[in-house]
PDB file of C-alpha atoms in Angstrom:
ATOM      1  CA  UNK A  82     104.403 -31.666  40.746  1.00  0.00           C
ATOM      2  CA  UNK A  83     102.250 -33.968  38.618  1.00  0.00           C
ATOM      3  CA  UNK A  84     101.855 -33.005  34.982  1.00  0.00           C
ATOM      4  CA  UNK A  85      99.650 -35.054  32.662  1.00  0.00           C
ATOM      5  CA  UNK A  86     101.359 -35.161  29.289  1.00  0.00           C
ATOM      6  CA  UNK A  87      98.054 -35.497  27.428  1.00  0.00           C
ATOM      7  CA  UNK A  88      96.287 -32.672  29.277  1.00  0.00           C
ATOM      8  CA  UNK A  89      95.899 -30.577  26.115  1.00  0.00           C
ATOM      9  CA  UNK A  90      94.350 -33.529  24.286  1.00  0.00           C
ATOM     10  CA  UNK A  91      92.004 -34.075  27.238  1.00  0.00           C
ATOM     11  CA  UNK A  92      90.962 -30.419  27.145  1.00  0.00           C
ATOM     12  CA  UNK A  93      90.326 -30.631  23.394  1.00  0.00           C
ATOM     13  CA  UNK A  94      88.225 -33.755  23.874  1.00  0.00           C
ATOM     14  CA  UNK A  95      86.205 -32.059  26.616  1.00  0.00           C
ATOM     15  CA  UNK A  96      85.688 -29.041  24.342  1.00  0.00           C
ATOM     16  CA  UNK A  97      84.540 -31.316  21.515  1.00  0.00           C
ATOM     17  CA  UNK A  98      82.152 -33.043  23.909  1.00  0.00           C
ATOM     18  CA  UNK A  99      80.614 -29.689  24.912  1.00  0.00           C
ATOM     19  CA  UNK A 100      80.273 -28.700  21.243  1.00  0.00           C
ATOM     20  CA  UNK A 101      78.607 -32.013  20.430  1.00  0.00           C
ATOM     21  CA  UNK A 102      76.175 -31.528  23.327  1.00  0.00           C
ATOM     22  CA  UNK A 103      75.220 -28.132  21.905  1.00  0.00           C
ATOM     23  CA  UNK A 104      74.793 -29.626  18.441  1.00  0.00           C
ATOM     24  CA  UNK A 105      72.594 -32.353  19.882  1.00  0.00           C
ATOM     25  CA  UNK A 106      70.382 -29.808  21.617  1.00  0.00           C
ATOM     26  CA  UNK A 107      70.021 -27.831  18.393  1.00  0.00           C
ATOM     27  CA  UNK A 108      69.348 -30.987  16.359  1.00  0.00           C
ATOM     28  CA  UNK A 109      66.693 -32.172  18.827  1.00  0.00           C
ATOM     29  CA  UNK A 110      65.035 -28.755  18.746  1.00  0.00           C
ATOM     30  CA  UNK A 111      65.029 -28.758  14.934  1.00  0.00           C
ATOM     31  CA  UNK A 112      63.601 -32.290  14.853  1.00  0.00           C
ATOM     32  CA  UNK A 113      60.873 -31.379  17.344  1.00  0.00           C
ATOM     33  CA  UNK A 114      59.952 -28.256  15.378  1.00  0.00           C
ATOM     34  CA  UNK A 115      59.860 -30.188  12.100  1.00  0.00           C
ATOM     35  CA  UNK A 116      57.656 -32.860  13.650  1.00  0.00           C
ATOM     36  CA  UNK A 117      55.342 -30.155  15.065  1.00  0.00           C
ATOM     37  CA  UNK A 118      55.050 -28.531  11.613  1.00  0.00           C
ATOM     38  CA  UNK A 119      54.260 -31.902  10.064  1.00  0.00           C
ATOM     39  CA  UNK A 120      51.611 -32.590  12.707  1.00  0.00           C
ATOM     40  CA  UNK A 121      50.018 -29.173  12.114  1.00  0.00           C
ATOM     41  CA  UNK A 122      49.826 -29.757   8.362  1.00  0.00           C
ATOM     42  CA  UNK A 123      48.349 -33.228   8.934  1.00  0.00           C
ATOM     43  CA  UNK A 124      45.747 -31.752  11.271  1.00  0.00           C
ATOM     44  CA  UNK A 125      44.794 -29.153   8.643  1.00  0.00           C
ATOM     45  CA  UNK A 126      44.532 -31.865   5.987  1.00  0.00           C
ATOM     46  CA  UNK A 127      42.390 -34.051   8.244  1.00  0.00           C
ATOM     47  CA  UNK A 128      40.115 -31.104   9.035  1.00  0.00           C
ATOM     48  CA  UNK A 129      39.725 -30.419   5.303  1.00  0.00           C
ATOM     49  CA  UNK A 130      38.878 -34.042   4.568  1.00  0.00           C
ATOM     50  CA  UNK A 131      36.333 -34.025   7.358  1.00  0.00           C
ATOM     51  CA  UNK A 132      34.825 -30.831   6.001  1.00  0.00           C
ATOM     52  CA  UNK A 133      34.652 -32.315   2.524  1.00  0.00           C
ATOM     53  CA  UNK A 134      33.033 -35.548   3.663  1.00  0.00           C
ATOM     54  CA  UNK A 135      30.606 -34.079   6.172  1.00  0.00           C
ATOM     55  CA  UNK A 136      27.175 -33.123   4.931  1.00  0.00           C
ATOM     56  CA  UNK A 137      26.799 -29.374   4.799  1.00  0.00           C
ATOM     57  CA  UNK A 138      23.562 -27.612   5.635  1.00  0.00           C
ATOM     58  CA  UNK A 139      23.704 -25.958   2.241  1.00  0.00           C
ATOM     59  CA  UNK A 140      24.711 -27.785  -0.917  1.00  0.00           C
ATOM     60  CA  UNK A 141      28.280 -27.261  -2.077  1.00  0.00           C
ATOM     61  CA  UNK A 142      28.956 -26.266  -5.616  1.00  0.00           C
ATOM     62  CA  UNK A 143      31.107 -28.343  -7.943  1.00  0.00           C
ATOM     63  CA  UNK A 144      33.674 -25.564  -8.055  1.00  0.00           C
ATOM     64  CA  UNK A 145      33.911 -25.498  -4.271  1.00  0.00           C
ATOM     65  CA  UNK A 146      34.331 -29.268  -4.163  1.00  0.00           C
ATOM     66  CA  UNK A 147      37.057 -29.134  -6.847  1.00  0.00           C
ATOM     67  CA  UNK A 148      38.832 -26.352  -4.988  1.00  0.00           C
ATOM     68  CA  UNK A 149      38.674 -28.257  -1.696  1.00  0.00           C
ATOM     69  CA  UNK A 150      39.955 -31.371  -3.432  1.00  0.00           C
ATOM     70  CA  UNK A 151      42.855 -29.385  -4.910  1.00  0.00           C
ATOM     71  CA  UNK A 152      43.687 -27.924  -1.490  1.00  0.00           C
ATOM     72  CA  UNK A 153      43.671 -31.401   0.052  1.00  0.00           C
ATOM     73  CA  UNK A 154      46.048 -32.688  -2.640  1.00  0.00           C
ATOM     74  CA  UNK A 155      48.367 -29.782  -1.942  1.00  0.00           C
ATOM     75  CA  UNK A 156      48.195 -30.491   1.786  1.00  0.00           C
ATOM     76  CA  UNK A 157      49.036 -34.159   1.102  1.00  0.00           C
ATOM     77  CA  UNK A 158      52.154 -33.029  -0.754  1.00  0.00           C
ATOM     78  CA  UNK A 159      53.063 -30.661   2.069  1.00  0.00           C
ATOM     79  CA  UNK A 160      52.597 -33.478   4.589  1.00  0.00           C
ATOM     80  CA  UNK A 161      54.964 -35.693   2.601  1.00  0.00           C
ATOM     81  CA  UNK A 162      57.532 -32.921   2.367  1.00  0.00           C
ATOM     82  CA  UNK A 163      57.221 -32.030   6.055  1.00  0.00           C
ATOM     83  CA  UNK A 164      57.472 -35.702   7.012  1.00  0.00           C
ATOM     84  CA  UNK A 165      60.668 -36.076   4.956  1.00  0.00           C
ATOM     85  CA  UNK A 166      62.131 -32.973   6.595  1.00  0.00           C
ATOM     86  CA  UNK A 167      61.179 -34.276  10.042  1.00  0.00           C
ATOM     87  CA  UNK A 168      62.743 -37.689   9.353  1.00  0.00           C
ATOM     88  CA  UNK A 169      65.933 -36.037   8.105  1.00  0.00           C
ATOM     89  CA  UNK A 170      66.086 -33.845  11.223  1.00  0.00           C
ATOM     90  CA  UNK A 171      65.546 -36.871  13.454  1.00  0.00           C
ATOM     91  CA  UNK A 172      68.265 -38.795  11.592  1.00  0.00           C
ATOM     92  CA  UNK A 173      70.611 -35.856  12.126  1.00  0.00           C
ATOM     93  CA  UNK A 174      69.792 -35.844  15.846  1.00  0.00           C
ATOM     94  CA  UNK A 175      70.509 -39.575  16.075  1.00  0.00           C
ATOM     95  CA  UNK A 176      73.839 -39.149  14.254  1.00  0.00           C
ATOM     96  CA  UNK A 177      74.853 -36.270  16.537  1.00  0.00           C
ATOM     97  CA  UNK A 178      73.868 -38.309  19.613  1.00  0.00           C
ATOM     98  CA  UNK A 179      76.147 -41.126  18.430  1.00  0.00           C
ATOM     99  CA  UNK A 180      78.956 -38.607  17.861  1.00  0.00           C
ATOM    100  CA  UNK A 181      78.400 -37.209  21.355  1.00  0.00           C
ATOM    101  CA  UNK A 182      78.560 -40.693  22.829  1.00  0.00           C
ATOM    102  CA  UNK A 183      81.852 -41.328  21.013  1.00  0.00           C
ATOM    103  CA  UNK A 184      83.252 -38.001  22.257  1.00  0.00           C
ATOM    104  CA  UNK A 185      82.202 -38.866  25.800  1.00  0.00           C
ATOM    105  CA  UNK A 186      83.935 -42.258  25.613  1.00  0.00           C
ATOM    106  CA  UNK A 187      87.127 -40.674  24.245  1.00  0.00           C
ATOM    107  CA  UNK A 188      87.231 -38.129  27.070  1.00  0.00           C
ATOM    108  CA  UNK A 189      86.506 -40.764  29.730  1.00  0.00           C
ATOM    109  CA  UNK A 190      89.393 -42.887  28.486  1.00  0.00           C
ATOM    110  CA  UNK A 191      91.790 -39.969  28.915  1.00  0.00           C
ATOM    111  CA  UNK A 192      90.268 -39.113  32.310  1.00  0.00           C
ATOM    112  CA  UNK A 193      90.868 -42.653  33.539  1.00  0.00           C
ATOM    113  CA  UNK A 194      94.430 -42.620  32.198  1.00  0.00           C
ATOM    114  CA  UNK A 195      95.106 -39.293  33.945  1.00  0.00           C
ATOM    115  CA  UNK A 196      93.620 -40.605  37.205  1.00  0.00           C
ATOM    116  CA  UNK A 197      95.700 -43.772  37.034  1.00  0.00           C
ATOM    117  CA  UNK A 198      98.902 -41.818  36.358  1.00  0.00           C
ATOM    118  CA  UNK A 199      98.052 -39.388  39.164  1.00  0.00           C
ATOM    119  CA  UNK A 200      97.558 -42.297  41.574  1.00  0.00           C
ATOM    120  CA  UNK A 201     100.921 -43.750  40.521  1.00  0.00           C
ATOM    121  CA  UNK A 202     102.544 -40.334  40.986  1.00  0.00           C
ATOM    122  CA  UNK A 203     101.025 -39.934  44.455  1.00  0.00           C
ATOM    123  CA  UNK A 204     102.057 -43.411  45.562  1.00  0.00           C
ATOM    124  CA  UNK A 205     105.584 -42.681  44.307  1.00  0.00           C
ATOM    125  CA  UNK A 206     105.598 -39.448  46.305  1.00  0.00           C
ATOM    126  CA  UNK A 207     104.441 -41.294  49.429  1.00  0.00           C
ATOM    127  CA  UNK A 208     107.083 -43.974  48.866  1.00  0.00           C
ATOM    128  CA  UNK A 209     109.770 -41.303  48.445  1.00  0.00           C
ATOM    129  CA  UNK A 210     108.601 -39.495  51.616  1.00  0.00           C
ATOM    130  CA  UNK A 211     108.737 -42.746  53.571  1.00  0.00           C
ATOM    131  CA  UNK A 212     112.215 -43.494  52.289  1.00  0.00           C
ATOM    132  CA  UNK A 213     113.367 -40.008  53.280  1.00  0.00           C
ATOM    133  CA  UNK A 214     111.807 -40.317  56.737  1.00  0.00           C
ATOM    134  CA  UNK A 215     113.380 -43.774  57.203  1.00  0.00           C
ATOM    135  CA  UNK A 216     116.795 -42.377  56.229  1.00  0.00           C
ATOM    136  CA  UNK A 217     116.413 -39.491  58.697  1.00  0.00           C
ATOM    137  CA  UNK A 218     115.330 -41.853  61.498  1.00  0.00           C
ATOM    138  CA  UNK A 219     118.192 -44.256  60.768  1.00  0.00           C
ATOM    139  CA  UNK A 220     120.791 -41.485  60.762  1.00  0.00           C
ATOM    140  CA  UNK A 221     119.476 -40.097  64.068  1.00  0.00           C
ATOM    141  CA  UNK A 222     119.520 -43.557  65.584  1.00  0.00           C
ATOM    142  CA  UNK A 223     123.109 -44.045  64.458  1.00  0.00           C
ATOM    143  CA  UNK A 224     124.095 -40.649  65.888  1.00  0.00           C
ATOM    144  CA  UNK A 225     122.558 -41.474  69.274  1.00  0.00           C
ATOM    145  CA  UNK A 226     124.072 -44.906  69.602  1.00  0.00           C
ATOM    146  CA  UNK A 227     127.564 -44.070  68.339  1.00  0.00           C
ATOM    147  CA  UNK A 228     130.123 -43.520  71.046  1.00  0.00           C
ATOM    148  CA  UNK A 229     131.157 -39.895  71.197  1.00  0.00           C
ATOM    149  CA  UNK A 230     134.804 -40.688  71.759  1.00  0.00           C
ATOM    150  CA  UNK A 231     135.127 -38.306  74.715  1.00  0.00           C
ATOM    151  CA  UNK A 232     136.765 -39.301  77.916  1.00  0.00           C
ATOM    152  CA  UNK A 233     135.203 -38.514  81.184  1.00  0.00           C
TER     153      UNK A 233
END
């Protein structure tokens, strides 16, 4: 019976690979959500700038213009913050993807080693079976061709 001596290590590597795949999915989701939040804030800022620059049917007061300007400055700061968060989330996703790739390579190496050792084991089994069958055939041949020593 074939037993791979590094089977436990292979199982641990496969488990790590599954964990890394889950982490990658979560990191990609977080990066996508952060980018969506950043895009929404940018859209709000752009709409505010458009509102401020477009001529209004009624004249805007100075206070309203100052308030709108303040809101736009705040939105600019929020855009910068959201962009930094999105970049950090994307960097995390890239790092996790590299870790997943490394885990995949490590598991594949052990898989190939196990397959090679299994092939060697099977060929040894076949060789042993052939040797046994040859020995049985040779002994039967010798038994048939040997004189029995009886007199007729």
